[in-house]
Amino acid sequence: MNPTYVAGPTHSPAGPPPFDPSRPAVPVSYPIKTLAELESRSYFDSFHFPFNKSSVALRNGRCLADRPRMLVCHDMAGGYTDDKWVQGGSNPEAYAIWHWYLMDVFVYFSHDLVTLPPPCWTNAAHKHGVKVLGTFITEWDEGRVHANKLLATKESARMYAERLTELASALGFDGWLLNMEVKLDVEKIPILTEFVSHLTKTMHALVPGSLVIW
């Protein structure tokens, strides 16, 4: 009698399935990549959202020293490497910062539309009295599409500004670096000014001592 063989599960050569933030998994930090995600507030429905809240308040108050100040921008291999593992990683050689006492402001940077600082950075910075900023960036052709949608009207600009403020407040970091690297039509400039102004006002109202840097 010949044996019967049952085929096992096949694995796609394309790699793992797409990341679905709504499904339970090992908690990670991740960016927001589209204005649709930002507008919908879908990040707050993510399984990972509660794990990404910082747990350390900013030490030594909210005011920057009245002297020349140092800002350090984290631009490490595109961001979200070893530091994306919210509950800790296994790489003892992971990139780290040891000289917090030299800094006043720390920016977490990636090339995604909305870069949300992993809580390990916010917690470490706050322990040493250093403010932490996320990054909002528009670049390349896709960035120009994002910018035109963002700046369609003053109402849309204010809405997206409020979404950014809500994220910073909910996750416990201290503001935003705005990095607009696209060409804009002249008529968009007053709306851009409204976006920056409204973001600054709403951040200062909701997160006292916050920073918005252009």
Tab-separated table of C-alpha atoms in Angstrom:
chain	number	residue	atom	x	y	z
A	1	MET	CA	0.000	0.000	0.000
A	2	ASN	CA	1.469	3.326	-1.017
A	3	PRO	CA	1.628	6.077	1.634
A	4	THR	CA	-0.499	9.164	1.181
A	5	TYR	CA	1.268	12.503	1.430
A	6	VAL	CA	-0.569	15.649	2.504
A	7	ALA	CA	0.932	18.891	1.327
A	8	GLY	CA	1.979	21.211	4.125
A	9	PRO	CA	1.434	24.953	4.139
A	10	THR	CA	3.121	26.801	1.363
A	11	HIS	CA	5.127	29.952	2.027
A	12	SER	CA	4.984	32.879	-0.308
A	13	PRO	CA	8.378	33.933	-1.679
A	14	ALA	CA	7.178	37.520	-1.236
A	15	GLY	CA	7.974	37.427	2.497
A	16	PRO	CA	5.829	38.144	5.551
A	17	PRO	CA	2.306	39.534	5.210
A	18	PRO	CA	1.820	43.314	5.254
A	19	PHE	CA	1.959	44.971	8.654
A	20	ASP	CA	-1.535	45.274	10.123
A	21	PRO	CA	-1.401	47.541	13.200
A	22	SER	CA	-4.898	46.510	14.280
A	23	ARG	CA	-3.847	42.900	14.961
A	24	PRO	CA	-2.221	41.827	18.251
A	25	ALA	CA	1.512	41.287	17.852
A	26	VAL	CA	4.814	42.077	19.505
A	27	PRO	CA	4.439	45.824	20.251
A	28	VAL	CA	6.391	48.100	17.913
A	29	SER	CA	6.784	51.775	17.112
A	30	TYR	CA	5.935	52.814	13.575
A	31	PRO	CA	5.297	55.980	11.529
A	32	ILE	CA	2.163	57.293	9.845
A	33	LYS	CA	2.717	57.196	6.092
A	34	THR	CA	-0.331	58.873	4.553
A	35	LEU	CA	-2.591	61.849	5.179
A	36	ALA	CA	-5.551	59.472	5.072
A	37	GLU	CA	-4.151	57.619	8.105
A	38	LEU	CA	-3.514	60.902	9.869
A	39	GLU	CA	-6.968	62.294	9.143
A	40	SER	CA	-8.800	59.101	10.136
A	41	ARG	CA	-7.064	58.896	13.528
A	42	SER	CA	-6.594	55.175	12.849
A	43	TYR	CA	-3.381	55.191	14.902
A	44	PHE	CA	-5.479	55.403	18.071
A	45	ASP	CA	-7.251	52.166	17.101
A	46	SER	CA	-3.930	50.378	16.694
A	47	PHE	CA	-3.035	47.502	18.999
A	48	HIS	CA	0.376	49.175	19.393
A	49	PHE	CA	-0.815	52.655	20.453
A	50	PRO	CA	-0.989	52.074	24.250
A	51	PHE	CA	2.542	50.640	24.249
A	52	ASN	CA	3.947	53.747	22.554
A	53	LYS	CA	3.011	56.244	25.259
A	54	SER	CA	6.015	57.644	27.072
A	55	SER	CA	6.051	57.033	30.814
A	56	VAL	CA	8.616	59.594	32.011
A	57	ALA	CA	7.674	63.244	32.495
A	58	LEU	CA	10.091	65.907	31.284
A	59	ARG	CA	12.533	66.621	34.091
A	60	ASN	CA	13.356	70.168	35.202
A	61	GLY	CA	10.214	71.830	33.922
A	62	ARG	CA	9.249	72.896	30.426
A	63	CYS	CA	11.421	75.951	29.743
A	64	LEU	CA	14.563	75.887	27.634
A	65	ALA	CA	17.619	77.540	29.121
A	66	ASP	CA	18.235	81.161	28.112
A	67	ARG	CA	21.549	80.478	26.345
A	68	PRO	CA	22.800	78.982	23.074
A	69	ARG	CA	21.098	75.581	22.812
A	70	MET	CA	21.920	72.228	21.215
A	71	LEU	CA	19.481	70.261	19.048
A	72	VAL	CA	20.411	66.713	18.011
A	73	CYS	CA	18.548	65.107	15.105
A	74	HIS	CA	18.424	61.302	15.117
A	75	ASP	CA	18.799	60.243	11.468
A	76	MET	CA	19.848	56.627	11.925
A	77	ALA	CA	19.394	54.323	8.924
A	78	GLY	CA	15.890	55.619	8.238
A	79	GLY	CA	14.669	55.177	11.803
A	80	TYR	CA	12.658	52.401	13.443
A	81	THR	CA	15.497	49.887	13.617
A	82	ASP	CA	16.366	48.290	16.981
A	83	ASP	CA	14.461	51.065	18.735
A	84	LYS	CA	11.120	50.021	17.272
A	85	TRP	CA	10.859	47.114	19.733
A	86	VAL	CA	8.914	48.830	22.492
A	87	GLN	CA	9.513	46.109	25.087
A	88	GLY	CA	13.222	45.810	24.369
A	89	GLY	CA	15.426	44.184	21.756
A	90	SER	CA	18.229	41.649	21.739
A	91	ASN	CA	20.984	43.653	20.029
A	92	PRO	CA	23.565	44.828	22.599
A	93	GLU	CA	25.166	46.968	19.891
A	94	ALA	CA	21.991	48.928	19.150
A	95	TYR	CA	22.522	52.657	18.536
A	96	ALA	CA	22.386	54.629	21.779
A	97	ILE	CA	23.105	58.138	23.056
A	98	TRP	CA	25.263	58.686	26.107
A	99	HIS	CA	25.727	62.461	26.160
A	100	TRP	CA	22.248	63.700	27.023
A	101	TYR	CA	23.704	66.358	29.300
A	102	LEU	CA	24.996	68.196	26.218
A	103	MET	CA	21.557	68.428	24.560
A	104	ASP	CA	18.465	70.571	24.902
A	105	VAL	CA	16.271	69.117	22.141
A	106	PHE	CA	16.219	65.687	20.476
A	107	VAL	CA	14.457	65.124	17.134
A	108	TYR	CA	13.471	61.635	16.012
A	109	PHE	CA	13.648	61.530	12.211
A	110	SER	CA	12.649	59.239	9.372
A	111	HIS	CA	11.636	59.744	5.754
A	112	ASP	CA	7.993	58.876	6.429
A	113	LEU	CA	5.269	61.516	6.488
A	114	VAL	CA	4.714	61.522	10.265
A	115	THR	CA	7.552	60.218	12.409
A	116	LEU	CA	6.462	59.331	15.940
A	117	PRO	CA	9.346	58.961	18.417
A	118	PRO	CA	9.602	55.486	19.991
A	119	PRO	CA	8.948	55.774	23.730
A	120	CYS	CA	12.446	54.558	24.642
A	121	TRP	CA	13.854	57.820	23.242
A	122	THR	CA	11.243	60.036	24.882
A	123	ASN	CA	11.685	58.344	28.246
A	124	ALA	CA	15.488	58.582	28.134
A	125	ALA	CA	15.447	62.203	26.954
A	126	HIS	CA	12.876	63.304	29.527
A	127	LYS	CA	14.869	61.675	32.322
A	128	HIS	CA	17.713	64.050	31.406
A	129	GLY	CA	15.543	67.140	30.856
A	130	VAL	CA	15.702	66.989	27.035
A	131	LYS	CA	12.646	67.823	24.907
A	132	VAL	CA	11.676	65.364	22.150
A	133	LEU	CA	10.196	66.288	18.760
A	134	GLY	CA	8.599	64.134	16.110
A	135	THR	CA	9.026	64.966	12.421
A	136	PHE	CA	6.495	65.948	9.770
A	137	ILE	CA	8.126	65.749	6.343
A	138	THR	CA	7.059	66.147	2.726
A	139	GLU	CA	9.636	65.241	0.086
A	140	TRP	CA	9.923	63.916	-3.463
A	141	ASP	CA	6.908	63.582	-5.794
A	142	GLU	CA	4.751	61.846	-3.193
A	143	GLY	CA	5.498	64.650	-0.761
A	144	ARG	CA	4.235	67.257	-3.181
A	145	VAL	CA	0.953	65.348	-3.475
A	146	HIS	CA	0.731	65.291	0.327
A	147	ALA	CA	1.527	69.005	0.565
A	148	ASN	CA	-1.118	69.969	-1.980
A	149	LYS	CA	-3.761	67.951	-0.121
A	150	LEU	CA	-2.673	69.315	3.253
A	151	LEU	CA	-2.773	72.871	1.948
A	152	ALA	CA	-5.958	72.578	-0.117
A	153	THR	CA	-7.737	75.014	2.204
A	154	LYS	CA	-7.082	76.740	5.520
A	155	GLU	CA	-9.656	74.390	7.041
A	156	SER	CA	-7.727	71.316	5.906
A	157	ALA	CA	-4.460	72.807	7.152
A	158	ARG	CA	-5.943	73.434	10.596
A	159	MET	CA	-7.446	69.933	10.728
A	160	TYR	CA	-4.110	68.229	10.002
A	161	ALA	CA	-2.367	70.503	12.505
A	162	GLU	CA	-4.845	69.405	15.173
A	163	ARG	CA	-4.220	65.744	14.333
A	164	LEU	CA	-0.473	66.247	14.880
A	165	THR	CA	-1.090	68.034	18.173
A	166	GLU	CA	-3.332	65.206	19.353
A	167	LEU	CA	-0.640	62.624	18.589
A	168	ALA	CA	2.098	64.501	20.442
A	169	SER	CA	-0.124	64.996	23.476
A	170	ALA	CA	-1.319	61.385	23.549
A	171	LEU	CA	2.167	59.886	23.175
A	172	GLY	CA	3.853	62.329	25.532
A	173	PHE	CA	6.467	64.014	23.353
A	174	ASP	CA	7.098	67.724	23.117
A	175	GLY	CA	6.522	69.027	19.594
A	176	TRP	CA	7.397	68.817	15.929
A	177	LEU	CA	10.115	69.495	13.408
A	178	LEU	CA	8.462	70.570	10.129
A	179	ASN	CA	10.516	69.662	7.066
A	180	MET	CA	8.830	70.747	3.810
A	181	GLU	CA	11.133	69.784	0.963
A	182	VAL	CA	8.761	70.290	-1.962
A	183	LYS	CA	7.972	73.064	-4.396
A	184	LEU	CA	4.724	74.863	-3.614
A	185	ASP	CA	2.582	77.148	-5.714
A	186	VAL	CA	2.652	80.731	-4.460
A	187	GLU	CA	-1.037	80.694	-3.511
A	188	LYS	CA	-0.328	77.868	-1.027
A	189	ILE	CA	2.030	79.984	1.084
A	190	PRO	CA	-0.665	81.773	3.178
A	191	ILE	CA	-2.243	78.363	3.891
A	192	LEU	CA	1.153	76.963	4.864
A	193	THR	CA	1.570	79.891	7.249
A	194	GLU	CA	-1.833	79.051	8.736
A	195	PHE	CA	-0.790	75.404	9.168
A	196	VAL	CA	2.398	76.302	11.042
A	197	SER	CA	0.644	78.951	13.132
A	198	HIS	CA	-2.268	76.722	14.080
A	199	LEU	CA	0.016	73.804	14.926
A	200	THR	CA	2.083	76.079	17.162
A	201	LYS	CA	-0.981	77.516	18.923
A	202	THR	CA	-2.651	74.136	19.496
A	203	MET	CA	0.598	72.545	20.685
A	204	HIS	CA	1.222	75.344	23.180
A	205	ALA	CA	-2.358	75.070	24.419
A	206	LEU	CA	-2.335	71.290	24.873
A	207	VAL	CA	1.348	70.668	25.708
A	208	PRO	CA	2.749	73.606	27.715
A	209	GLY	CA	6.355	74.349	26.851
A	210	SER	CA	6.140	72.535	23.524
A	211	LEU	CA	8.180	73.421	20.451
A	212	VAL	CA	7.339	73.662	16.763
A	213	ILE	CA	10.435	74.192	14.635
A	214	TRP	CA	10.425	75.036	10.938
